[in-house]
PDB file of C-alpha atoms and ligand atoms in Angstrom:
ATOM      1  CA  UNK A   1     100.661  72.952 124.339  1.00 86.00           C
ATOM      2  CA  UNK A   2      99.129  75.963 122.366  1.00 93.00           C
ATOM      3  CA  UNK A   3     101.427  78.335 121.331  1.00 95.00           C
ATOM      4  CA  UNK A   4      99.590  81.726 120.215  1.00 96.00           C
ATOM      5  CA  UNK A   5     101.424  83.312 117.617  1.00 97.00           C
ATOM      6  CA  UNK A   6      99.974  87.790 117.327  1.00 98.00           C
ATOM      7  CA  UNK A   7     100.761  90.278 114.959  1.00 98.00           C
ATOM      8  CA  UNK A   8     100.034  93.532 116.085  1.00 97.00           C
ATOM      9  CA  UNK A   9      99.095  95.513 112.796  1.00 97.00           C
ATOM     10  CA  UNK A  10      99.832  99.928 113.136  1.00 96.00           C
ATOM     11  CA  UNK A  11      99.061 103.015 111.343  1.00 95.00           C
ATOM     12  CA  UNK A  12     102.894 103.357 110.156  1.00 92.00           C
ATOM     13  CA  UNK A  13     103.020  99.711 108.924  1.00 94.00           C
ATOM     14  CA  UNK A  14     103.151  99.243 104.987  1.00 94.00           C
ATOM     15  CA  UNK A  15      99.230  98.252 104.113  1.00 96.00           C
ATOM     16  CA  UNK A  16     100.824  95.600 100.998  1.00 96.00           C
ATOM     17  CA  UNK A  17     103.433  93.926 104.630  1.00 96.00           C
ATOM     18  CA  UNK A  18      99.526  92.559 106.252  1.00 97.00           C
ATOM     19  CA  UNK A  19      99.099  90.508 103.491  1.00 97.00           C
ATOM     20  CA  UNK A  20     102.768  89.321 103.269  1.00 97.00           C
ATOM     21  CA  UNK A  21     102.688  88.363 106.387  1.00 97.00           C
ATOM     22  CA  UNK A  22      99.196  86.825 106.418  1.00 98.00           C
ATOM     23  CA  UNK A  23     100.134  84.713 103.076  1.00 98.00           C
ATOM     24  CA  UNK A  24     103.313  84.025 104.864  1.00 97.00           C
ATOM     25  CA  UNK A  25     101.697  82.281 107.638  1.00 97.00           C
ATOM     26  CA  UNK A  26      99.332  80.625 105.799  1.00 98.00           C
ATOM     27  CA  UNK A  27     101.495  79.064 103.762  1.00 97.00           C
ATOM     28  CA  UNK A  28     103.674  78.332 106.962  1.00 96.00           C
ATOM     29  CA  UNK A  29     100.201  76.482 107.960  1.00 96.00           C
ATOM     30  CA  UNK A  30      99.643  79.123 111.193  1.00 97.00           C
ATOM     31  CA  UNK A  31      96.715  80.613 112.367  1.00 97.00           C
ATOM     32  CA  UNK A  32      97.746  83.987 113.514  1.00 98.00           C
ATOM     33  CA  UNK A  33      95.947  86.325 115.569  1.00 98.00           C
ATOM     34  CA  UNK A  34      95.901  89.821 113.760  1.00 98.00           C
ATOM     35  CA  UNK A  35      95.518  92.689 116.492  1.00 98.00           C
ATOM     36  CA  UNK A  36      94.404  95.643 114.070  1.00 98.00           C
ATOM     37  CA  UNK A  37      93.083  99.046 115.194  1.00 98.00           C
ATOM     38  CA  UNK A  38      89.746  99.538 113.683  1.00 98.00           C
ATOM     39  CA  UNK A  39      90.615 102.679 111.826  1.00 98.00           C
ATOM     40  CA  UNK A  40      92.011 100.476 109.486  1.00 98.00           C
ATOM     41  CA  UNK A  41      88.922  98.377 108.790  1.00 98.00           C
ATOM     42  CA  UNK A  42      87.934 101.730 106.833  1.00 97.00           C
ATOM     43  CA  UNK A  43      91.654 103.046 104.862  1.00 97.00           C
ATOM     44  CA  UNK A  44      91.871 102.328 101.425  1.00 97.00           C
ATOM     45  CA  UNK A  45      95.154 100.938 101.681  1.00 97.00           C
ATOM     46  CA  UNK A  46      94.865  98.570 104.548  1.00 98.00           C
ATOM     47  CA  UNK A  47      91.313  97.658 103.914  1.00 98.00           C
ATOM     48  CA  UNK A  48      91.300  95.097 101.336  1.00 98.00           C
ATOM     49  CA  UNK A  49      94.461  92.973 103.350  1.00 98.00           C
ATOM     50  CA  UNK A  50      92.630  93.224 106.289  1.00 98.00           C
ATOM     51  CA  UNK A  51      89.316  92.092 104.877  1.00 97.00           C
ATOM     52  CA  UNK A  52      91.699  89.104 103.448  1.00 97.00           C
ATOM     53  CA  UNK A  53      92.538  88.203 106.961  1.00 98.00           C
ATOM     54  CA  UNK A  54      89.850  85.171 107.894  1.00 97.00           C
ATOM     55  CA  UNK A  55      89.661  83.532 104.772  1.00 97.00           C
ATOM     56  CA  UNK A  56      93.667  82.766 105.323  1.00 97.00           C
ATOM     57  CA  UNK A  57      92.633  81.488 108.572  1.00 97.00           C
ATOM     58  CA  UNK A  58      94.023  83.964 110.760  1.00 98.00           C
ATOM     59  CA  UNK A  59      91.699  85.776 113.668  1.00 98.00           C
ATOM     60  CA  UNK A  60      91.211  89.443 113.740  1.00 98.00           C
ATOM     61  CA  UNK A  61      91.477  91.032 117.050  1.00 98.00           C
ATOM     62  CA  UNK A  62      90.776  94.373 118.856  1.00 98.00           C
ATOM     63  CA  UNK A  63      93.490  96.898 118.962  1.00 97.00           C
ATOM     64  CA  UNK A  64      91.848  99.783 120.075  1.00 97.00           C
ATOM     65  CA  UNK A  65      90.011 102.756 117.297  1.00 98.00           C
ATOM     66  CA  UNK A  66      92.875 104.980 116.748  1.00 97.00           C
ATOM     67  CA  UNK A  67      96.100 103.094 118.755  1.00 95.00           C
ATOM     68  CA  UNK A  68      96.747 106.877 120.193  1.00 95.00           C
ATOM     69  CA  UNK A  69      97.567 108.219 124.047  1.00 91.00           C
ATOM     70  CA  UNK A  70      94.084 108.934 124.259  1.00 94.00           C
ATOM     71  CA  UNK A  71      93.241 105.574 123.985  1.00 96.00           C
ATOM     72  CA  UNK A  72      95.836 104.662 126.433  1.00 94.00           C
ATOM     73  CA  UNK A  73      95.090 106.882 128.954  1.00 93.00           C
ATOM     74  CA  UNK A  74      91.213 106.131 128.360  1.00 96.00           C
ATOM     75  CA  UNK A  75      91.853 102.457 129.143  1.00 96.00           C
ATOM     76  CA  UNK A  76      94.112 103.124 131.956  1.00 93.00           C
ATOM     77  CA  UNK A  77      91.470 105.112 134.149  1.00 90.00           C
ATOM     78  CA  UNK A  78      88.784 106.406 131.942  1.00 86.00           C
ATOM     79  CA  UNK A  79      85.753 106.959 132.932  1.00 88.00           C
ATOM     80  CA  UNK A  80      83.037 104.612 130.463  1.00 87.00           C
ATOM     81  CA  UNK A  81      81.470 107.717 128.859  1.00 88.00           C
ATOM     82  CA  UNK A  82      85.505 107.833 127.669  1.00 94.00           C
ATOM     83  CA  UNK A  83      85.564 104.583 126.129  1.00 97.00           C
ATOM     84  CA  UNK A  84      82.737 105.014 123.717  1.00 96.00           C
ATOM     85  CA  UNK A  85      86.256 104.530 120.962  1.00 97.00           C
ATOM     86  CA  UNK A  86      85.416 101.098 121.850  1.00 97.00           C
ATOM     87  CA  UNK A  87      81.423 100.678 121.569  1.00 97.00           C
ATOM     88  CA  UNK A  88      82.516 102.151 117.318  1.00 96.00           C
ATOM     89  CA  UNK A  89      85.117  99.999 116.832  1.00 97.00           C
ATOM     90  CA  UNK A  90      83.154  96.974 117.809  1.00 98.00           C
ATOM     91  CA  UNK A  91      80.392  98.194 115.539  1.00 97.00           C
ATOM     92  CA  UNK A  92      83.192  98.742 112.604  1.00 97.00           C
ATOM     93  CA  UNK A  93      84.217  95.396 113.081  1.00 97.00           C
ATOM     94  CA  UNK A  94      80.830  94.016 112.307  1.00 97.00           C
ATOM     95  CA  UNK A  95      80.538  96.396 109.407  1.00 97.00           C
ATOM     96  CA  UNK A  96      83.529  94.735 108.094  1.00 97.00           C
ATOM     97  CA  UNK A  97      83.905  91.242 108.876  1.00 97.00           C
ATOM     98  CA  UNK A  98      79.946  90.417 109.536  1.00 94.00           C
ATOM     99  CA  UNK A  99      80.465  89.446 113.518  1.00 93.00           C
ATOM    100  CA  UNK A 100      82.087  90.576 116.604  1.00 96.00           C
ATOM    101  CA  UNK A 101      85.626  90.556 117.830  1.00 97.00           C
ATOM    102  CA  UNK A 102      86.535  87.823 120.551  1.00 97.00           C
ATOM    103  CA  UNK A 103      90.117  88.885 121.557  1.00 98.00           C
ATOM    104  CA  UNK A 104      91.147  92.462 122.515  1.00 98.00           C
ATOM    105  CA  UNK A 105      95.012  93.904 122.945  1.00 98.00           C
ATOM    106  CA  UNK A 106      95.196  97.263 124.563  1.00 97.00           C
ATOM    107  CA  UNK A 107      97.927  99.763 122.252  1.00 96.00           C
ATOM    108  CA  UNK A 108     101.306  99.369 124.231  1.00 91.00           C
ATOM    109  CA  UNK A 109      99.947  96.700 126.644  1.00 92.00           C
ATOM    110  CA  UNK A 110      98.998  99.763 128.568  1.00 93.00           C
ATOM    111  CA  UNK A 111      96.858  98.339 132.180  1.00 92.00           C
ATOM    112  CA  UNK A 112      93.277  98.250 131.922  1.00 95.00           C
ATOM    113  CA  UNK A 113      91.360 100.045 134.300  1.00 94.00           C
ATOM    114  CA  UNK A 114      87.840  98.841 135.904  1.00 94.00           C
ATOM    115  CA  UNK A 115      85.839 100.777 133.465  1.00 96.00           C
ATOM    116  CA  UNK A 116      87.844  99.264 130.428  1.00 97.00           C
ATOM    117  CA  UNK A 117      87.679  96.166 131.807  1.00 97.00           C
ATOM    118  CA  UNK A 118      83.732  96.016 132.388  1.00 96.00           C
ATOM    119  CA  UNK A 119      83.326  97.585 128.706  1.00 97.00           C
ATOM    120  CA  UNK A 120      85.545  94.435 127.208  1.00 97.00           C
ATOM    121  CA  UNK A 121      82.634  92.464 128.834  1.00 97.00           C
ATOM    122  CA  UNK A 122      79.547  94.293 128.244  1.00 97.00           C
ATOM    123  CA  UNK A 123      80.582  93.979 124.598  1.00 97.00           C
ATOM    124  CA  UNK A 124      81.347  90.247 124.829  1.00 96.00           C
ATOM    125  CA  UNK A 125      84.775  90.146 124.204  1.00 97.00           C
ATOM    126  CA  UNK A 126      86.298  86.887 125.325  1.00 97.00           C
ATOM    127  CA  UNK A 127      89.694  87.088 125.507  1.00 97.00           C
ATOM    128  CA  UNK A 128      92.132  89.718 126.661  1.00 97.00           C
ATOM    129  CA  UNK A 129      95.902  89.588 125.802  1.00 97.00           C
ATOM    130  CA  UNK A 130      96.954  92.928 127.299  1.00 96.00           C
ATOM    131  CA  UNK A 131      99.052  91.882 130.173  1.00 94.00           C
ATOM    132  CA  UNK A 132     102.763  92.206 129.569  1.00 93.00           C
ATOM    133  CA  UNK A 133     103.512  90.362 133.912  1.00 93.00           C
ATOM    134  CA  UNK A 134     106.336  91.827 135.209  1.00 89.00           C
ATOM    135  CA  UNK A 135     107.362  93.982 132.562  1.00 87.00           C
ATOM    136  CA  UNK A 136     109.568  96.667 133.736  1.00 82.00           C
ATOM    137  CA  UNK A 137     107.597 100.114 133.597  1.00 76.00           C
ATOM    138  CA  UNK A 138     110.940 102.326 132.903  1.00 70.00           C
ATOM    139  CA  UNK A 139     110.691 100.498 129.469  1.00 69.00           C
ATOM    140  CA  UNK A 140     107.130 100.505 128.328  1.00 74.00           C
ATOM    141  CA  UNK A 141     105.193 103.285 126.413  1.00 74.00           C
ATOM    142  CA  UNK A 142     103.608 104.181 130.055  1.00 74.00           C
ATOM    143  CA  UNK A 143     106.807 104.567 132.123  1.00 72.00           C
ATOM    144  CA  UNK A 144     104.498 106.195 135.117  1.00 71.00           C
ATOM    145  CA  UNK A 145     101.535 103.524 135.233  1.00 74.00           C
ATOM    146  CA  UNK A 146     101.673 100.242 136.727  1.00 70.00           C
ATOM    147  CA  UNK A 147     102.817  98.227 133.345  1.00 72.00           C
ATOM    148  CA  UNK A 148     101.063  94.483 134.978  1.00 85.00           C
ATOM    149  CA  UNK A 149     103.773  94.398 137.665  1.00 83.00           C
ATOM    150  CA  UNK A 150     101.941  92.199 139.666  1.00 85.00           C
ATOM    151  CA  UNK A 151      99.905  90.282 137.094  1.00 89.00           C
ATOM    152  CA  UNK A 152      99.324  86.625 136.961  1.00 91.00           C
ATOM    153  CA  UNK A 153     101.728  84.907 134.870  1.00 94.00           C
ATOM    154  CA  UNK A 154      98.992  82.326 133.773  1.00 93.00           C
ATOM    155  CA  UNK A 155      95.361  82.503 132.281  1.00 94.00           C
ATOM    156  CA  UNK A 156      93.338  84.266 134.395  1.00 92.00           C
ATOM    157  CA  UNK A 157      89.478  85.294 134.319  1.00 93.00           C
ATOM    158  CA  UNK A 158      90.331  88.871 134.306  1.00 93.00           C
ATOM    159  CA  UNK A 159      86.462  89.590 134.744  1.00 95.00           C
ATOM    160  CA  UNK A 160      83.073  86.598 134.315  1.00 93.00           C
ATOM    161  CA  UNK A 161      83.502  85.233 130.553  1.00 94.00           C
ATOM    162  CA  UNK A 162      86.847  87.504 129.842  1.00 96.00           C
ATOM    163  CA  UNK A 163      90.120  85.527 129.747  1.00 96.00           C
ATOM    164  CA  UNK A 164      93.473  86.846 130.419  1.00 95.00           C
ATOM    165  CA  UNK A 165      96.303  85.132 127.955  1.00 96.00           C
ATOM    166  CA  UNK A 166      98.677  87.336 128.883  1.00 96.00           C
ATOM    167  CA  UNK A 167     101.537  88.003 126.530  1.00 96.00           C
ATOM    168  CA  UNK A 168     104.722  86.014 127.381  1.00 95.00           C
ATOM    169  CA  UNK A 169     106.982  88.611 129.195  1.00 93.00           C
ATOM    170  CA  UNK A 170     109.617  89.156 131.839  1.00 92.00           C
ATOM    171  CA  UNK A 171     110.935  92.590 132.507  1.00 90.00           C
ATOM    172  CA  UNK A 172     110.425  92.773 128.508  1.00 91.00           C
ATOM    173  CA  UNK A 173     107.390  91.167 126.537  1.00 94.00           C
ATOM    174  CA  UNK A 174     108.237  88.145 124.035  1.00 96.00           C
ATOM    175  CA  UNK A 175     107.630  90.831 121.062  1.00 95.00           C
ATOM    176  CA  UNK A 176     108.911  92.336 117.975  1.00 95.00           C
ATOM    177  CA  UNK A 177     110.623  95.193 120.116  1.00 93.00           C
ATOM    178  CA  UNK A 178     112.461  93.197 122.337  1.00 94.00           C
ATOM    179  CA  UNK A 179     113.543  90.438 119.912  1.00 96.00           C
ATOM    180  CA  UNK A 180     115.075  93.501 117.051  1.00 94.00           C
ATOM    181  CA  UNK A 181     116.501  94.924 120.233  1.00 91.00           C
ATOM    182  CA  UNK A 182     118.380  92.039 121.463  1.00 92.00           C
ATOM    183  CA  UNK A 183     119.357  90.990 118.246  1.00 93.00           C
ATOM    184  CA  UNK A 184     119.160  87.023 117.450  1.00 94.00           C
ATOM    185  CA  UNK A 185     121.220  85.169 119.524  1.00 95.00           C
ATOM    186  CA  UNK A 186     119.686  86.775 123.004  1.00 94.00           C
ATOM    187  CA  UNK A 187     116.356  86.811 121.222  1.00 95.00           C
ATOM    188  CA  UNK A 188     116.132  82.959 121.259  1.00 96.00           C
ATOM    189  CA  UNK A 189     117.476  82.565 124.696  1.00 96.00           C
ATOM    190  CA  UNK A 190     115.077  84.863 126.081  1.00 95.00           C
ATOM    191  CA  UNK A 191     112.462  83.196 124.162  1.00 96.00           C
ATOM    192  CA  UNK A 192     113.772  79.728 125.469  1.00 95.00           C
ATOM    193  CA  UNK A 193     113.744  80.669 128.724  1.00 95.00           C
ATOM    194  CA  UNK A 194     109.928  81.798 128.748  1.00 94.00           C
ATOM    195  CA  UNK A 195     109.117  78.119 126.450  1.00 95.00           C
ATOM    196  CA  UNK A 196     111.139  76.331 129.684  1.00 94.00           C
ATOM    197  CA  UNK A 197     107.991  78.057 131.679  1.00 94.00           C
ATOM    198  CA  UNK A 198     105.520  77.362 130.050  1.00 93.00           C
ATOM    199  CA  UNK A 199     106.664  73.559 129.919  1.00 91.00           C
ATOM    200  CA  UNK A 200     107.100  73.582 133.257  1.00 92.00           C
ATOM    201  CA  UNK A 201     103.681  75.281 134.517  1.00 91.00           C
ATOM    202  CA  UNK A 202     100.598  74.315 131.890  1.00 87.00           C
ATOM    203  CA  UNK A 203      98.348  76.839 132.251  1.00 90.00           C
ATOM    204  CA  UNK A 204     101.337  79.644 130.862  1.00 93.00           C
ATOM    205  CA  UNK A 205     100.564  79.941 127.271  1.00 94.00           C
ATOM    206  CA  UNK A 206     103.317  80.824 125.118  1.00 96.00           C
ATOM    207  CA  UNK A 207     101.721  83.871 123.829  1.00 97.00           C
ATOM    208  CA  UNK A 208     104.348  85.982 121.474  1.00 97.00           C
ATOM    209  CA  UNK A 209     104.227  89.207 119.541  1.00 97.00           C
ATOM    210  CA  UNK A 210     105.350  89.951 115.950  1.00 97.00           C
ATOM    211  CA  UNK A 211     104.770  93.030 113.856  1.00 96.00           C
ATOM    212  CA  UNK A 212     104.016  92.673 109.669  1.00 97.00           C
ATOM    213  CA  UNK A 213     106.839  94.158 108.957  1.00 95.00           C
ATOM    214  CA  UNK A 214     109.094  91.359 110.465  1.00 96.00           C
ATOM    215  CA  UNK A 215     108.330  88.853 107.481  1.00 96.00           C
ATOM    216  CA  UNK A 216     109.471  91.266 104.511  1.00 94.00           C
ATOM    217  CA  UNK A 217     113.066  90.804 103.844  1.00 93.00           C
ATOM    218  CA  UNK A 218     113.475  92.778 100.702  1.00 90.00           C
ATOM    219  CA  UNK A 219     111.994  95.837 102.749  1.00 81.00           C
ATOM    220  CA  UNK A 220     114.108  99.287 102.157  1.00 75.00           C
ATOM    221  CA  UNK A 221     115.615  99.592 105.357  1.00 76.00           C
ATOM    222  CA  UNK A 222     113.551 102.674 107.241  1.00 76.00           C
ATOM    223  CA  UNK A 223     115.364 104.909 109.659  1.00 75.00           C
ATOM    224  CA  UNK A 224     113.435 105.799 112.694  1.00 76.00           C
ATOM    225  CA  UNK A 225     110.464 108.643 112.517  1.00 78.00           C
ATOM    226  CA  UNK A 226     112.268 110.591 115.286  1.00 80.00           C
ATOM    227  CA  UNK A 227     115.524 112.018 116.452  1.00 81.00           C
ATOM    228  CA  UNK A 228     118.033 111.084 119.071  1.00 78.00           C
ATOM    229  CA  UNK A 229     118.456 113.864 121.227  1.00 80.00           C
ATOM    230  CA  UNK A 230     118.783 114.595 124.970  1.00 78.00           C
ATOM    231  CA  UNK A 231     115.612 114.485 125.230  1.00 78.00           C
ATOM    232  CA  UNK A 232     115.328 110.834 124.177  1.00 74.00           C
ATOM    233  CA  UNK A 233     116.786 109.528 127.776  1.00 74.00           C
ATOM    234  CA  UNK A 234     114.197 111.507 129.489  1.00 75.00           C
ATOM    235  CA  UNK A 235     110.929 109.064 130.237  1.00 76.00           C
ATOM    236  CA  UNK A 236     108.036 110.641 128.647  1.00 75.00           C
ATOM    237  CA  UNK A 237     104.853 110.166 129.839  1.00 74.00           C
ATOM    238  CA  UNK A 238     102.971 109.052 126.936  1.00 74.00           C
ATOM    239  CA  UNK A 239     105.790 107.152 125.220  1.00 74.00           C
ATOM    240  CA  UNK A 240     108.715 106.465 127.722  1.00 73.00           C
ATOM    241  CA  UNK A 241     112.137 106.557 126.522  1.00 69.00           C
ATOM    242  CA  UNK A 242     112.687 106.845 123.098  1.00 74.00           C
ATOM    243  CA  UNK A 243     116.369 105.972 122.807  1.00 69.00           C
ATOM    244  CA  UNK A 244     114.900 102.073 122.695  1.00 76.00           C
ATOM    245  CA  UNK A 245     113.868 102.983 119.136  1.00 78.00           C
ATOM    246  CA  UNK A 246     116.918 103.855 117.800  1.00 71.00           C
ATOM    247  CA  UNK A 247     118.858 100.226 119.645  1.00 79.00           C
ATOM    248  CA  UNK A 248     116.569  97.942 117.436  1.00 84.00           C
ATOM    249  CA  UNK A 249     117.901  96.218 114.464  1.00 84.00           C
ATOM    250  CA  UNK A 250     116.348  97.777 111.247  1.00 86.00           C
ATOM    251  CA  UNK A 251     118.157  95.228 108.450  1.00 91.00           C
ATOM    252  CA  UNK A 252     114.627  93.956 106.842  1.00 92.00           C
ATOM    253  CA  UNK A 253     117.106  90.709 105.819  1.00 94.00           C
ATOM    254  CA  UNK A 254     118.393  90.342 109.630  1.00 95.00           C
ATOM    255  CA  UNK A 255     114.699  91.358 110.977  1.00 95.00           C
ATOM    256  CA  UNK A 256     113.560  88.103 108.706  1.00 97.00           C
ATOM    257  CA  UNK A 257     116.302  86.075 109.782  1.00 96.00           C
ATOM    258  CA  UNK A 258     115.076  86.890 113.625  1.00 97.00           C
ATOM    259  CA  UNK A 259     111.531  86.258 112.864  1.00 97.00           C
ATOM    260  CA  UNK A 260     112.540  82.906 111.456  1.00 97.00           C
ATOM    261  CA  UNK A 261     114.937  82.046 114.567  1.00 97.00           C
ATOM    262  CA  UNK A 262     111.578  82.888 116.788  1.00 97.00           C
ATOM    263  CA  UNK A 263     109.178  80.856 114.645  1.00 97.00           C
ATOM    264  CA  UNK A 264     111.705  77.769 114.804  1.00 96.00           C
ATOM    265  CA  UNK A 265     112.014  77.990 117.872  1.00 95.00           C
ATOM    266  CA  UNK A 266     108.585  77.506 118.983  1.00 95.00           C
ATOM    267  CA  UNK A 267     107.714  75.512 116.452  1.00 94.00           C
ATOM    268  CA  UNK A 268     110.361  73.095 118.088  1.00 91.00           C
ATOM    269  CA  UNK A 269     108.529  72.699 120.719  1.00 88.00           C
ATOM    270  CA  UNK A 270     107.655  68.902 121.133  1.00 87.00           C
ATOM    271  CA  UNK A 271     103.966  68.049 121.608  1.00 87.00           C
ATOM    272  CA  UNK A 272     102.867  72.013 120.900  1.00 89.00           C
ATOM    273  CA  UNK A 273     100.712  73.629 117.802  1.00 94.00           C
ATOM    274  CA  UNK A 274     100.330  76.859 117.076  1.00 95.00           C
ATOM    275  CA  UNK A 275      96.779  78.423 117.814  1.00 94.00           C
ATOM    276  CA  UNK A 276      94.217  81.555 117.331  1.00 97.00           C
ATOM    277  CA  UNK A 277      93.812  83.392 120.872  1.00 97.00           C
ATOM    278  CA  UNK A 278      89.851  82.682 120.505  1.00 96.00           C
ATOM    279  CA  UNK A 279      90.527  79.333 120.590  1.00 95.00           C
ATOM    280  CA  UNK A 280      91.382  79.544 124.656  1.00 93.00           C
ATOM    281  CA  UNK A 281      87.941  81.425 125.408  1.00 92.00           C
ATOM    282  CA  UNK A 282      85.802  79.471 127.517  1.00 69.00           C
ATOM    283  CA  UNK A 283      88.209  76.626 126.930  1.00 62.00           C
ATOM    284  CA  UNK A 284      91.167  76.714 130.288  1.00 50.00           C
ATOM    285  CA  UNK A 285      90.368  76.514 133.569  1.00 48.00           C
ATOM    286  CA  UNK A 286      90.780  79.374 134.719  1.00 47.00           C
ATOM    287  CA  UNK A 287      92.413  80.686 138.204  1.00 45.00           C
ATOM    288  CA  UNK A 288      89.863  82.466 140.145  1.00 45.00           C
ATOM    289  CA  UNK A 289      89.944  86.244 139.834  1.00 41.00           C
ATOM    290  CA  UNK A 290      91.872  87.422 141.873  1.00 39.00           C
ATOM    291  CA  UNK A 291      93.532  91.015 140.516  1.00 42.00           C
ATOM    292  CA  UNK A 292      90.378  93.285 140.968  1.00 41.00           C
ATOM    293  CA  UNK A 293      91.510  94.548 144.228  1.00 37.00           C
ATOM    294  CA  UNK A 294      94.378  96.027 142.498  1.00 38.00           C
ATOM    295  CA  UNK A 295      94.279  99.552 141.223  1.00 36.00           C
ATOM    296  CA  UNK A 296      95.833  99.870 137.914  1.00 35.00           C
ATOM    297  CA  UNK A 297      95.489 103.917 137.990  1.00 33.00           C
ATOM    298  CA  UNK A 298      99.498 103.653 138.901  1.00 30.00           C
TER     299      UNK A 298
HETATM  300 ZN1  LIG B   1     100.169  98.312 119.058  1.00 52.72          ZN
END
């Protein structure tokens, strides 16, 4: 069994954390997949980490140009002229790393729409790990769009040549949030559960989200950007309810000892190694399509 293990790299991240967590890895002997949004490709700070990225054996994935509600809504049901943010960061990517992405994660898991969808293609992506099945919208950073509700649990060819790995989820993605939110204990049961599925139907991938940050434990402990007001149980549109920030656990010592628990724990898995998402692309059979009658628009 593959397990995919992602990192989703952001904006507010600490550039010197992507190469802590790369070496980290790679001395752990696993080949992440490094979701980075292609603004970065071109900061000062984050540039030379990132550009470290493949020779440590990890894969560098799309995560959108800027990683901003533009973006989002763009992908959700832009029109293509809208998605040119896609078109320049593919071309940044060669810039920087000398050939073209194969994986692509949309900022928040938001739903692709058609246009987005037939873009990924045109540009030769391979691999999409947006989907987030049956997460529950009320929670995501798009409380008012369809968040993959009625997605396919396993790989999928989301369009010809572009496979879905979607990313381990139910009602909440396998991911950094969820795992600081429920704290250890709950983390690894959760996780356990979605491992007992994946055991027991092959063509689920164990596909699980981590953020740099999660493998520094002498971190200063950093209080969240925003404030808890009334305001904060009210679902916003672009963003959805912001209390969830303030419930996650922001010890950098009991982040690590999480992110340990979660690499254990699939590493535990008998018969299963951990693998780069473009390693699945062309590779699974694949379900036949069958979500394009669905409208994402939500
Ligand atoms: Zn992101």
């Amino acid at each position: 069994m593959l397990i995919a293990l992602t990192v989703d790299v952001h904006e507010e991240d600490r550039p010197t954390d992507v190469g802590r967590a790369a070496d980290w890895l790679h001395e752990a002997g696993i080949g992440a997949t490094f979701f980075v949004p292609s603004a970065l490709f071109t900061h000062p700070g984050f540039r030379p980490h990132i550009r470290r990225l493949p020779a440590l054996g990890h894969e560098v994935g799309s995560h959108g140009h800027g990683h901003d509600f533009t973006e989002i809504r763009a992908l959700m049901r832009g029109a293509a002229a809208e998605l040119d943010f896609l078109r320049r960061s593919h071309a940044l990517y060669a810039e920087t790393f000398g050939g073209a992405p194969v994986s692509f994660r949309s900022p928040a898991w938001c739903p692709l729409g058609q246009a987005a969808i037939q873009t990924l293609v045109d540009l030769g992506y391979r691999v999409d790990s947006s989907a987030t099945p049956q997460r529950l919208p009320i929670f995501s950073s798009t409380p008012y769009a369809n968040t993959w509700l009625f997605a396919r649990r396993g790989l999928s060819e989301l369009a010809p040549g572009l496979l879905e790995v979607p990313t381990s989820c139910l009602l909440l993605p396998a991911a950094s949030p969820t795992f600081l939110t429920l704290r250890r204990r709950a983390a690894l049961a959760f996780l356990r559960l979605l491992l007992w599925e994946a055991r027991r139907w092959p063509d689920r991938v164990p596909c699980v989200q981590l953020h740099v940050g999660d493998f520094v434990p002498d971190a200063a402990v950093q209080p969240p950007d925003e404030r808890l007001g009334l305001s904060s149980f009210v679902p916003r549109r672009d963003g959805g309810l912001r209390f969830k920030v303030f419930l996650r656990e922001r010890d950098p010592r009991r982040v690590y000892a999480i992110t340990l628990g979660v690499i254990e724990a699939l590493r535990g898995q008998p018969g299963s190694r951990f693998g780069m998402l473009r390693e699945l692309a062309g590779s699974a059979e694949i379900a036949p399509v069958q979500r394009r009658g669905i409208d994402f628009r939500g």
